Coordinates of C-alpha atoms and ligand atoms in Angstrom, one line a residue:
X9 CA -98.0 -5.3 29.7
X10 CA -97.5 -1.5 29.4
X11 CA -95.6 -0.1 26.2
X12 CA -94.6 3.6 26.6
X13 CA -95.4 3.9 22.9
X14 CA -98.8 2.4 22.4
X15 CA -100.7 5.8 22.0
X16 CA -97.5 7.6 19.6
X17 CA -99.1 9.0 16.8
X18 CA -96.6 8.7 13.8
X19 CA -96.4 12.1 12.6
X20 CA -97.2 11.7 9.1
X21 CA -100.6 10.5 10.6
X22 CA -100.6 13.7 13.1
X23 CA -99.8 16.3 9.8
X24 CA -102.9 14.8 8.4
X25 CA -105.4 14.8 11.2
X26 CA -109.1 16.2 10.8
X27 CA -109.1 18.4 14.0
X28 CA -107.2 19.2 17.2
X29 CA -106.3 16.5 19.6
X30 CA -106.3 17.6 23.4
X31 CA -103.7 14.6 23.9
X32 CA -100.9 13.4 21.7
X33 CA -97.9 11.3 21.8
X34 CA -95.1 11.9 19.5
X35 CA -91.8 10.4 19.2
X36 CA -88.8 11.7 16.5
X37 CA -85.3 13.1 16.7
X38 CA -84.9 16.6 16.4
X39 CA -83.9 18.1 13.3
X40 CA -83.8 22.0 14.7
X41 CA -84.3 24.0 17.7
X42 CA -84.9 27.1 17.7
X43 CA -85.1 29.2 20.9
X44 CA -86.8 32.4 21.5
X45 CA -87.7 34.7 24.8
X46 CA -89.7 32.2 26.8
X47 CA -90.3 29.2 24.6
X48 CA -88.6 27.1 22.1
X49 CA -89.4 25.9 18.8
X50 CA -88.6 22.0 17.8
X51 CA -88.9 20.3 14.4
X52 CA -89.4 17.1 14.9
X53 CA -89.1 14.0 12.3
X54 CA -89.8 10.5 12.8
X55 CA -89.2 8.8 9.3
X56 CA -92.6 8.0 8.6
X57 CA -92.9 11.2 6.2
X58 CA -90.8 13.6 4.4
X59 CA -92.5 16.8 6.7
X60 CA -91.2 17.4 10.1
X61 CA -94.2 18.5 12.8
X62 CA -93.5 21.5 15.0
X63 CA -93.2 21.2 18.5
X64 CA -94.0 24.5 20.7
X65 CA -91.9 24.2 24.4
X66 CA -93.0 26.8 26.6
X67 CA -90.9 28.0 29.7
X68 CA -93.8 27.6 32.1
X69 CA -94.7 23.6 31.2
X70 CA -92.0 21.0 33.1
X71 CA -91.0 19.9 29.0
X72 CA -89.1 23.1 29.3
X73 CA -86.7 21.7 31.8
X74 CA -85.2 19.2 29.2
X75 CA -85.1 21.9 26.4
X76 CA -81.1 22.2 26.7
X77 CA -81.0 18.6 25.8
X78 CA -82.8 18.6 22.8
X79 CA -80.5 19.2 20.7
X80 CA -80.3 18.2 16.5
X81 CA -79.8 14.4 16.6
X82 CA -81.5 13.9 19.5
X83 CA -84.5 11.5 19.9
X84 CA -87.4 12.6 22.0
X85 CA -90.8 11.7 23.6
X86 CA -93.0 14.3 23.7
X87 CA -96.8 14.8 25.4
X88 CA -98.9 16.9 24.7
X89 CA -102.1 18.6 22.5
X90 CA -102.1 19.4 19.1
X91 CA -103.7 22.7 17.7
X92 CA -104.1 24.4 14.8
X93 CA -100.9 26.3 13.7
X94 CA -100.4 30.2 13.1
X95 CA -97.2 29.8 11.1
X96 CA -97.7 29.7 7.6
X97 CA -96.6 26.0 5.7
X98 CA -98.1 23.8 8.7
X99 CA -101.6 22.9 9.6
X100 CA -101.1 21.7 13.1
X101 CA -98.4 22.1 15.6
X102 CA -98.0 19.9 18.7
X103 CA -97.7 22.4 22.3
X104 CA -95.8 19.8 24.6
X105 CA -97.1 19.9 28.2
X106 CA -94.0 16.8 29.0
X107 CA -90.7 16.0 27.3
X108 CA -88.1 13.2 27.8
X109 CA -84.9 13.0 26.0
X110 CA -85.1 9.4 24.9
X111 CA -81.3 9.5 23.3
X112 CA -79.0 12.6 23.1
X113 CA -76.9 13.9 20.2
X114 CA -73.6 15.7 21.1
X115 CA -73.4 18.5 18.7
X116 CA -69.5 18.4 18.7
X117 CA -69.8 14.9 17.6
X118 CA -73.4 14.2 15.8
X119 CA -72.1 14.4 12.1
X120 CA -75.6 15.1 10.7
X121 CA -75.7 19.0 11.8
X122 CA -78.4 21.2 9.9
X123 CA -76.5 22.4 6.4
X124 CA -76.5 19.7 3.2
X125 CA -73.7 17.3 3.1
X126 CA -72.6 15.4 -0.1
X127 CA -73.6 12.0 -0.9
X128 CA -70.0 10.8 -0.8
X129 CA -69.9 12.2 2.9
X130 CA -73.4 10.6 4.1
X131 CA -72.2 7.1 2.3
X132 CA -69.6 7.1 4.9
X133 CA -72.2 7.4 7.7
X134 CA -74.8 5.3 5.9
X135 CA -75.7 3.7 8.8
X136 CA -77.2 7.9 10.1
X137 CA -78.3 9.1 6.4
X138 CA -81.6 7.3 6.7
X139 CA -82.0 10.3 9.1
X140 CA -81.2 12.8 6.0
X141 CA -84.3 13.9 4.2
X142 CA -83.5 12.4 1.1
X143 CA -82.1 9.6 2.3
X144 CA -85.4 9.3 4.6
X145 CA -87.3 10.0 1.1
X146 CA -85.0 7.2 -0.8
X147 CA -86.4 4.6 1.2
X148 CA -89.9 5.3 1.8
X149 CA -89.9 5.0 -1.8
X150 CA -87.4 1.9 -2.1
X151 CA -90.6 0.0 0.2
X152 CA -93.5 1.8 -1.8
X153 CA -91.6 0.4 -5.3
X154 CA -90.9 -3.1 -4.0
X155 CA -94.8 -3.3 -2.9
X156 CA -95.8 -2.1 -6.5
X157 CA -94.1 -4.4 -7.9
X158 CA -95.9 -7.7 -5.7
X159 CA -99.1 -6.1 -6.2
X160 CA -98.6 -5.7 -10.1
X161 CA -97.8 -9.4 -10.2
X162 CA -100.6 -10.6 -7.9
X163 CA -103.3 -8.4 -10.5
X164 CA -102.2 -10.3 -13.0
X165 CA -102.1 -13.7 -11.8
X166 CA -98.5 -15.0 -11.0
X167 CA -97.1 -16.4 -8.1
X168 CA -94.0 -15.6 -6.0
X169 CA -91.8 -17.8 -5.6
X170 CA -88.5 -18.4 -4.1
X171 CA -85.4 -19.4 -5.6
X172 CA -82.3 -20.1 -3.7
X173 CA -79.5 -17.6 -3.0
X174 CA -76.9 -20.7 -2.6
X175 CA -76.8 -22.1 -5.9
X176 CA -74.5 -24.7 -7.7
X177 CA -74.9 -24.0 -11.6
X178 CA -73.8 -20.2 -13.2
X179 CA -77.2 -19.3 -14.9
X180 CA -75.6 -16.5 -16.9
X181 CA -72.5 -18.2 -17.7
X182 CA -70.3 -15.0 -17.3
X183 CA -68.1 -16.6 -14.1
X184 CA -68.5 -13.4 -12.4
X185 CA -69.7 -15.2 -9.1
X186 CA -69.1 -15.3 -5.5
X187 CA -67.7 -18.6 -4.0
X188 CA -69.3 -19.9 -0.8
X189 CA -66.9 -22.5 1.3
X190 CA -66.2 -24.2 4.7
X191 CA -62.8 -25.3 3.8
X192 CA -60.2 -23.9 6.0
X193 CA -57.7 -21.7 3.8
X194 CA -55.6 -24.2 3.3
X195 CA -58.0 -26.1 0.9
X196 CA -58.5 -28.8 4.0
X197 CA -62.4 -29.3 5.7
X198 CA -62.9 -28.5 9.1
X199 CA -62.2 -32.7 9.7
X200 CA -58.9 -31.8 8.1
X201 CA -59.6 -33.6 5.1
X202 CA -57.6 -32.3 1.8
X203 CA -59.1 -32.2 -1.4
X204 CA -57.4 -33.8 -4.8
X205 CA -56.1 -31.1 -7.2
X206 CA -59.0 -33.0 -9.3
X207 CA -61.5 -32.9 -7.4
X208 CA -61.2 -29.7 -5.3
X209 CA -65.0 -29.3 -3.8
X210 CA -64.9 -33.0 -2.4
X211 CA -65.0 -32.2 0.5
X212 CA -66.7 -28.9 1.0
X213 CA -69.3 -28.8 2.5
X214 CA -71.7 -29.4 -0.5
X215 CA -69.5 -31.6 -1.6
X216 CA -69.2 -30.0 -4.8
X217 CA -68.8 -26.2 -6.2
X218 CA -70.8 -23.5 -4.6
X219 CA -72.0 -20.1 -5.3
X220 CA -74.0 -17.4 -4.5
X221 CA -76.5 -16.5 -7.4
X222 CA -76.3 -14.1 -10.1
X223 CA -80.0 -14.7 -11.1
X224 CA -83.1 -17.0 -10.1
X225 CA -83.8 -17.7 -13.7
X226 CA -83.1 -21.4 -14.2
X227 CA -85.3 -22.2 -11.2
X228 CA -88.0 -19.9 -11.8
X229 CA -88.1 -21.3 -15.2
X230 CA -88.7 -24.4 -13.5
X231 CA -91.4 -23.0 -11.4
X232 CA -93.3 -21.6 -14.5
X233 CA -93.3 -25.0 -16.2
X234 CA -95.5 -26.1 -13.6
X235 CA -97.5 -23.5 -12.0
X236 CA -97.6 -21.1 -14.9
X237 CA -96.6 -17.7 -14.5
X238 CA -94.6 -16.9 -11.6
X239 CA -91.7 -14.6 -10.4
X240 CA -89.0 -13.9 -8.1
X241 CA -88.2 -11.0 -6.5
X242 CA -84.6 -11.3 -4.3
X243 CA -80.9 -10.9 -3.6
X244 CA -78.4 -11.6 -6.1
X245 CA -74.6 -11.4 -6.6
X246 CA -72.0 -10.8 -9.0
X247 CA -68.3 -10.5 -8.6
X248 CA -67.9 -8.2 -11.6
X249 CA -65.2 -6.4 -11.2
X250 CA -66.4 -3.0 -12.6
X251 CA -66.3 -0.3 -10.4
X252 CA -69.3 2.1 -12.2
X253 CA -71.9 4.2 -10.9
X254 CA -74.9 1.3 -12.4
X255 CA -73.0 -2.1 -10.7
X256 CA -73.4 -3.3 -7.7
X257 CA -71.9 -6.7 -5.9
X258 CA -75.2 -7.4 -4.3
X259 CA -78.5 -6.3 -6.0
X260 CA -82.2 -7.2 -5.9
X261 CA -83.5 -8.6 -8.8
X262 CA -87.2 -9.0 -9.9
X263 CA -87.5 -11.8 -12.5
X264 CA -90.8 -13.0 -14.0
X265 CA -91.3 -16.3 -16.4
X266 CA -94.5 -17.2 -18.6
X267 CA -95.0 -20.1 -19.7
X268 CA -96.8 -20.4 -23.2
X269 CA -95.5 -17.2 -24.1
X270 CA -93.1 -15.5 -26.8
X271 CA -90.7 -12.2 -27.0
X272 CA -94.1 -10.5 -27.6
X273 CA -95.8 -11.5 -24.3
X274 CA -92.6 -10.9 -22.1
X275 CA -92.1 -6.8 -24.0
X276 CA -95.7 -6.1 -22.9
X277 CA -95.1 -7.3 -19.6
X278 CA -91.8 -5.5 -19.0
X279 CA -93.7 -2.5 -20.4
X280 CA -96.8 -3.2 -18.3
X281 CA -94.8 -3.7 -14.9
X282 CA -92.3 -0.7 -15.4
X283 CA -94.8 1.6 -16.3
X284 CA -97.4 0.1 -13.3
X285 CA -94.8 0.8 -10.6
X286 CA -93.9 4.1 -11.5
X287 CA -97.4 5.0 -11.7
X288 CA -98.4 4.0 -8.0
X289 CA -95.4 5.7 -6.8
X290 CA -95.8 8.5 -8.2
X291 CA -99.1 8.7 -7.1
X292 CA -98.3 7.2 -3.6
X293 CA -95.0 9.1 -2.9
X294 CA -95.8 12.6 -4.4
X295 CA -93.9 14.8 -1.6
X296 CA -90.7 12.2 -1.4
X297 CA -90.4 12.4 -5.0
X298 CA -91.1 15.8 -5.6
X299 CA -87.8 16.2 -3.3
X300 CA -86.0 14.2 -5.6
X301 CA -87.6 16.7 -8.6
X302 CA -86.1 20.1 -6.6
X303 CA -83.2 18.6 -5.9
X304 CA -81.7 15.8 -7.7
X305 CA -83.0 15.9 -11.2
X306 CA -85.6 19.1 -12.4
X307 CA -86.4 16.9 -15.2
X308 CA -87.7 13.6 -12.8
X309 CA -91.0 14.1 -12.9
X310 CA -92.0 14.7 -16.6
X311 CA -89.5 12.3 -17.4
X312 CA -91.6 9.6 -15.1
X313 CA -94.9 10.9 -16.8
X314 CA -94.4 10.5 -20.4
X315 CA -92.8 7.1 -19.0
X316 CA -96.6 6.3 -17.7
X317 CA -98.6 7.8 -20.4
X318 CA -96.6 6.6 -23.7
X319 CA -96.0 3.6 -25.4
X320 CA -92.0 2.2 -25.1
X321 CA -90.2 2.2 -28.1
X322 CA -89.4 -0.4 -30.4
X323 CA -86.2 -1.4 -32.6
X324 CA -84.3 -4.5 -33.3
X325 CA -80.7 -4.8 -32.6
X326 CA -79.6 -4.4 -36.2
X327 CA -81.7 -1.4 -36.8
X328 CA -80.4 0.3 -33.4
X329 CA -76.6 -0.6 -35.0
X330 CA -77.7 1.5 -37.7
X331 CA -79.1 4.6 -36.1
X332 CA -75.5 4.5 -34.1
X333 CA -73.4 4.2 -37.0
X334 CA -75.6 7.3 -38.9
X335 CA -76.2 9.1 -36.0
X336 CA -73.1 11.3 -36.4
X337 CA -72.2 11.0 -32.8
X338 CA -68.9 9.9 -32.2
X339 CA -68.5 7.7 -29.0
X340 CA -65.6 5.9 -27.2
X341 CA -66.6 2.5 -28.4
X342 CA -67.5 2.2 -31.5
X343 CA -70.5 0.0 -33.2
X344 CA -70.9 -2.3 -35.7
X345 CA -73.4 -5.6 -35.7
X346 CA -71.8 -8.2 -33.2
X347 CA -70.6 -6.0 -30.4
X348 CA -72.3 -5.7 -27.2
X349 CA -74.0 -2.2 -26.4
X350 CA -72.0 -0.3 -23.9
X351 CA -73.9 2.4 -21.9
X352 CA -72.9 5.5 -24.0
X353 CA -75.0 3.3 -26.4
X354 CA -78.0 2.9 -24.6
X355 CA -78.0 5.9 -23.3
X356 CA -77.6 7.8 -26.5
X357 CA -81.1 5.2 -28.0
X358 CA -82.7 6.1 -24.9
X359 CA -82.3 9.7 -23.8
X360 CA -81.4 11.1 -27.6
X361 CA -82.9 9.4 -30.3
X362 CA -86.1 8.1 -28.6
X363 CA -86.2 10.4 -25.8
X364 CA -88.2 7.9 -24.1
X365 CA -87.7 4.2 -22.9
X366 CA -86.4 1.6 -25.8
X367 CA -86.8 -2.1 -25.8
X368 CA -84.5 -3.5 -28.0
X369 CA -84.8 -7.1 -29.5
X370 CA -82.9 -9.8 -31.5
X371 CA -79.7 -9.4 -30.5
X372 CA -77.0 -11.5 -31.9
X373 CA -76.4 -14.9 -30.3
X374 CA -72.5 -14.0 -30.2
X375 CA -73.1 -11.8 -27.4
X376 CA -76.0 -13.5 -25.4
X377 CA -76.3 -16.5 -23.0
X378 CA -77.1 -20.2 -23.8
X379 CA -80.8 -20.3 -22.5
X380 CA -82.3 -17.6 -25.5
X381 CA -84.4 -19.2 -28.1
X382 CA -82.3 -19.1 -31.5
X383 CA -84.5 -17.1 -33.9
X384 CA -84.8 -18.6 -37.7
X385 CA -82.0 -16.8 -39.0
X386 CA -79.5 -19.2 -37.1
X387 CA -77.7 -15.5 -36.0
X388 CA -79.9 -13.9 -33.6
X389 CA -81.8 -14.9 -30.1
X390 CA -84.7 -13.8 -29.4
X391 CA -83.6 -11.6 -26.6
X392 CA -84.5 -7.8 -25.2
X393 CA -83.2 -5.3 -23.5
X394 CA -85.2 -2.3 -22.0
X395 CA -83.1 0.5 -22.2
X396 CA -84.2 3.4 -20.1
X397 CA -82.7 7.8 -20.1
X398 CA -80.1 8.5 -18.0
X399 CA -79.6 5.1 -17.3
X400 CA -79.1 2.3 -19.9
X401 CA -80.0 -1.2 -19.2
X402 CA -83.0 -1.6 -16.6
X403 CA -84.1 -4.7 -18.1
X404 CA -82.4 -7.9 -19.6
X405 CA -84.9 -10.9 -20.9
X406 CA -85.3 -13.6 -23.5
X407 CA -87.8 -16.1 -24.7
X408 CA -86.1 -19.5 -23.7
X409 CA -85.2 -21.9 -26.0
X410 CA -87.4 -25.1 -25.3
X411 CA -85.6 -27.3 -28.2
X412 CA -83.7 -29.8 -26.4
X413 CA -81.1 -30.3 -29.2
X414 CA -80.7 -26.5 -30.0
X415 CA -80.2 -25.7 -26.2
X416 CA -78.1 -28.8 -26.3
X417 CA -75.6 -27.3 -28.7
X418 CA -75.6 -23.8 -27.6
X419 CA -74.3 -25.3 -24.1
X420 CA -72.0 -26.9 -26.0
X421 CA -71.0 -24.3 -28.2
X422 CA -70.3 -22.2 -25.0
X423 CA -67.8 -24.4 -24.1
X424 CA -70.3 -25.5 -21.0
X425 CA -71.3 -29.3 -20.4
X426 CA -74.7 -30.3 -20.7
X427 CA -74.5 -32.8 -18.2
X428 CA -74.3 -29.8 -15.5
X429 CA -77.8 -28.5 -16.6
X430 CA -79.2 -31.8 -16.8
X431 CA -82.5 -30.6 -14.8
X432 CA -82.4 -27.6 -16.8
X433 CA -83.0 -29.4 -19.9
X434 CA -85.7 -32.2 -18.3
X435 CA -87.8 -29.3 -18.8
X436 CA -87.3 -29.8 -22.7
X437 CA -87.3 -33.1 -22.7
X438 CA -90.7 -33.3 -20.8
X439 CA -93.9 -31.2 -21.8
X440 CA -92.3 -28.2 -23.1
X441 CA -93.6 -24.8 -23.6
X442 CA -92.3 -21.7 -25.5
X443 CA -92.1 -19.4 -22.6
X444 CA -90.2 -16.5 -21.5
X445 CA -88.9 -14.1 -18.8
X446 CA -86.5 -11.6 -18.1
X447 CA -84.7 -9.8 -14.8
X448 CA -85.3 -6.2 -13.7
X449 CA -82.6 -4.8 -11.5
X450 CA -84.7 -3.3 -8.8
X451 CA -81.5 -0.4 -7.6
X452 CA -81.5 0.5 -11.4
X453 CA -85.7 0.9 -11.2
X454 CA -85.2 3.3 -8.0
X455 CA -82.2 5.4 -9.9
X456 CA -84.5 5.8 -12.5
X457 CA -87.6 6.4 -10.3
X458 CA -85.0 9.0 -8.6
X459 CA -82.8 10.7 -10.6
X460 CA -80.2 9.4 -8.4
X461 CA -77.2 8.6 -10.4
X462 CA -75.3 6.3 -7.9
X463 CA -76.6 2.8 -7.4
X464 CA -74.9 3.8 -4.0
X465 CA -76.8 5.4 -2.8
X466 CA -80.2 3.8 -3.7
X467 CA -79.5 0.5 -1.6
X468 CA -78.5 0.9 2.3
X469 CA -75.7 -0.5 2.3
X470 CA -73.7 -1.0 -0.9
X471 CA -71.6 -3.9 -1.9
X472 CA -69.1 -2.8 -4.1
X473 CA -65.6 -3.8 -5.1
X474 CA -63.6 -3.2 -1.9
X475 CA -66.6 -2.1 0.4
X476 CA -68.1 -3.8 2.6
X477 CA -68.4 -1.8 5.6
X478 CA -71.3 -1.8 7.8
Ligands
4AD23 O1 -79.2 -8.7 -18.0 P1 -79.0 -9.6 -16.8 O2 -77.6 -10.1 -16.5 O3 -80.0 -10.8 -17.0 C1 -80.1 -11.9 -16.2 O4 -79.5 -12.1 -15.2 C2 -81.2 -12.8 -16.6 N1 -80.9 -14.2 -16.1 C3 -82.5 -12.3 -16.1 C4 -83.7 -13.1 -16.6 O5 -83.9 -13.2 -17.8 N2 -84.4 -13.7 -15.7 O6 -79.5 -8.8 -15.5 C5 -80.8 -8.4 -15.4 C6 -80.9 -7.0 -14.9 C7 -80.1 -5.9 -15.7 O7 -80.9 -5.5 -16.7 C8 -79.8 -4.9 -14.7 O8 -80.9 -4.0 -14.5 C9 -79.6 -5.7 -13.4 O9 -80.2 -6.9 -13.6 N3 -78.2 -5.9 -13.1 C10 -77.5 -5.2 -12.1 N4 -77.9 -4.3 -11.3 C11 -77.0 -3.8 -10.4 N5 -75.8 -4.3 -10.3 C12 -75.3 -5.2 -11.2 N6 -74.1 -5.7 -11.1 C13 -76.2 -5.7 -12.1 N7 -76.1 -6.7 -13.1 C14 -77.4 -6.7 -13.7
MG24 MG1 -78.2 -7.8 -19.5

């Protein structure tokens, strides 16, 4: 069979041919038109690059008959040659001998017209701002990011794996999850059976509790202790109910796990992958984030470069207390060793005082989950966070504690029930290995690799409290 479309050049491939073409085919929508006495002007852009190509409509070619049609919005299929272009910022130009509207755009109604809208307006009409140049530019690097990150893990010998989204255990122990059930409203099955007040899962369809997850830890954990080093790269959910600019309901997390492996190992890989990605995109995406540069943040890029070319930073928890408390700063939470970091925090370590990405380690066991290896001094885990400018928390990782009794206890001591985790801690009780891992939020890795300061607008379609349109 015939496809209309076999021979359509993608335009970024047209921008960068090596010489004329007496026959092309391209397809785009139309960003502008621009008419003049006896021929028309169209830029025309089809997603697969940030750069529109021109398209030259002359009166006396039968493409000219549609010209009224092709309006901004409009999607069109366009024959003809390309040639070498007189204007000034474009090598080649296409001069259409046949056009078809493929799909019009009514300009009283098409809500992308040519002037910049906000980001609030286009995350009403996210299902058009992938047509937006920097929404066009968001994702191109969204896909070039998520392929960095498989290829870094591949060159350095660790298997993907796949960890399930329906999950029956709370990994991080914060009850901030999503409940998934077949029981009618009124608590009865679909057989019209009603649960005790005891038992209330019985008979869902599981037959017991069931939620979404907030993290593919446990299991990939599970996976390391048998193949190695592995990771998993995928959807997860939290019902948090905090409505800020770095939170999302539904995120993609990237989390590695090594067995035989420390604190130490797991920092140099955090460092390793962070600064691998942004490397290849910066190399790979040059004109979509040199959009982002002009536009979003005039600081992006050197900020992305000292990111590639310099060590992280180092401090421990209690030495990051200190430089808060003496800092002289005075911030809306204050400090002292024991409470959690809250953004202003991090932010302040990051962008401030180090200026540059900060891994801090050994965090007090008070304000960390059950699974991170107690250090000697019976007070702190061994824990890290990677704190990145302008952002705060990009990374969150532990070595695990492979003592059965001490992970034993801290279960206990978090008011949890061993019994629940009871695969969790075969792992201990059989062949264990130190080893260690931690979760990347992959929406906070584009903010940062963006400038972009709403985790909105870095994922299509946001999940947030009380939106879940589209
Ligand atoms: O620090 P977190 O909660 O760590 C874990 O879930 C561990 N089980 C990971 C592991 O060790 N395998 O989350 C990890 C990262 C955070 O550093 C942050 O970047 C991101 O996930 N994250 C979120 N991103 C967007 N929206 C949210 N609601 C997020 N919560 C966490
Ligand atoms: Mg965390």
């Amino acid at each position: 069979m015939n496809s209309p479309f076999t021979n359509r050049i993608p335009v970024c491939q047209a921008l960068a041919a090596q010489g004329p073409m007496d026959t092309i085919h391209i397809c785009g929508w139309v960003r502008t038109r621009r008419d003049s006495k006896g021929f028309s002007f169209l830029e025309i852009n089809d997603g697969s690059c940030l750069a529109n190509i021109q398209a030259i409509v002359d009166e006396g070619t039968p493409a000219y008959a549609n010209i009224e049609k092709a309006t901004t919005g409009a999607s069109v299929s366009i024959h003809g040659s390309l040639t070498a272009s007189p204007g000034k910022g474009q090598k080649w130009e296409v001069r259409a001998a046949e056009m078809s509207v493929l799909g019009e755009a009514d300009a009283e109604t098409f809500p992308l017209q040519k002037k910049r809208h906000s980001d609030e307006f286009l995350r009403t009409i996210a299902h058009l701002r992938p047509r937006t140049n920097k929404y066009g530019a968001l994702f191109r690097i969204r896909s070039e990011a998520a392929f960095a990150v498989h290829e870094y893990f591949r060159e350095n010998g660790f298997f993907g794996v796949h960890s399930p989204i329906l999950t029956g255990s709370d990994c991080e122990g914060a009850g901030e999850m999503f409940r998934v059930t077949t029981l009618n409203q009124d608590g009865t099955s679909k057989e019209g059976h009603k649960s005790s007040p005891q038992e209330l899962f019985q008979h869902d369809f599981f037959g017991k509790e069931c939620n979404l997850t907030v993290s593919g830890q446990l299991e990939a954990e599970n996976l390391a202790l048998g193949l190695g080093k592995v990771y998993t790269f995928g959807p997860t959910f939290r019902a948090e109910n905090s409505n800020t600019p770095r939170h999302a309901a539904e995120f993609w997390m990237i989390e590695p796990e090594m067995a035989f492996a420390t604190l130490e190992d797991n920092m140099q890989l955090a460092e390793g992958l962070t600064r691998s990605v942004v490397k290849r995109v910066l190399e790979r995406c040059a004109p979509d984030i040199d959009l982002f540069n002009k536009f979003v943040d005039t600081d992006l890029e050197k900020r992305l470069t000292t990111l590639v070319n310099e060590p992280f930073a180092r401090v421990s928890y209690t030495e990051a207390v200190k430089i808060l408390q003496q800092c002289g700063k005075t911030f809306e939470f204050p400090v002292s060793f024991g409470t959690d970091l809250q953004t202003e925090h991090e932010r302040f370590l990051a962008e401030e005082h180090f200026a540059k990405p900060v891994i801090v380690y050994d965090y007090p066991k008070t304000i960390k989950a059950f699974y991170m290896r107690l250090n000697d001094d019976n007070t702190t885990v061994a824990a890290m966070d990677v704190l990145v400018p302008r952002i705060g928390e990009l990374i969150g990782g532990s070595q695990r504690e492979d003592r059965l009794d001490v992970l034993e206890a801290r279960i206990r001591e978090l008011g949890q029930d061993p019994a629940h985790y009871w695969w969790y801690m075969d792992l201990r009780r059989f062949g264990s290995v130190p080893h260690a891992g931690f979760g990347m939020g992959f929406e906070r890795l584009l903010m940062m690799l963006t400038g972009v300061t709403n985790i909105r607008d870095v994922i299509p379609f946001p999940r947030t409290p009380g939106n879940l349109e589209f």
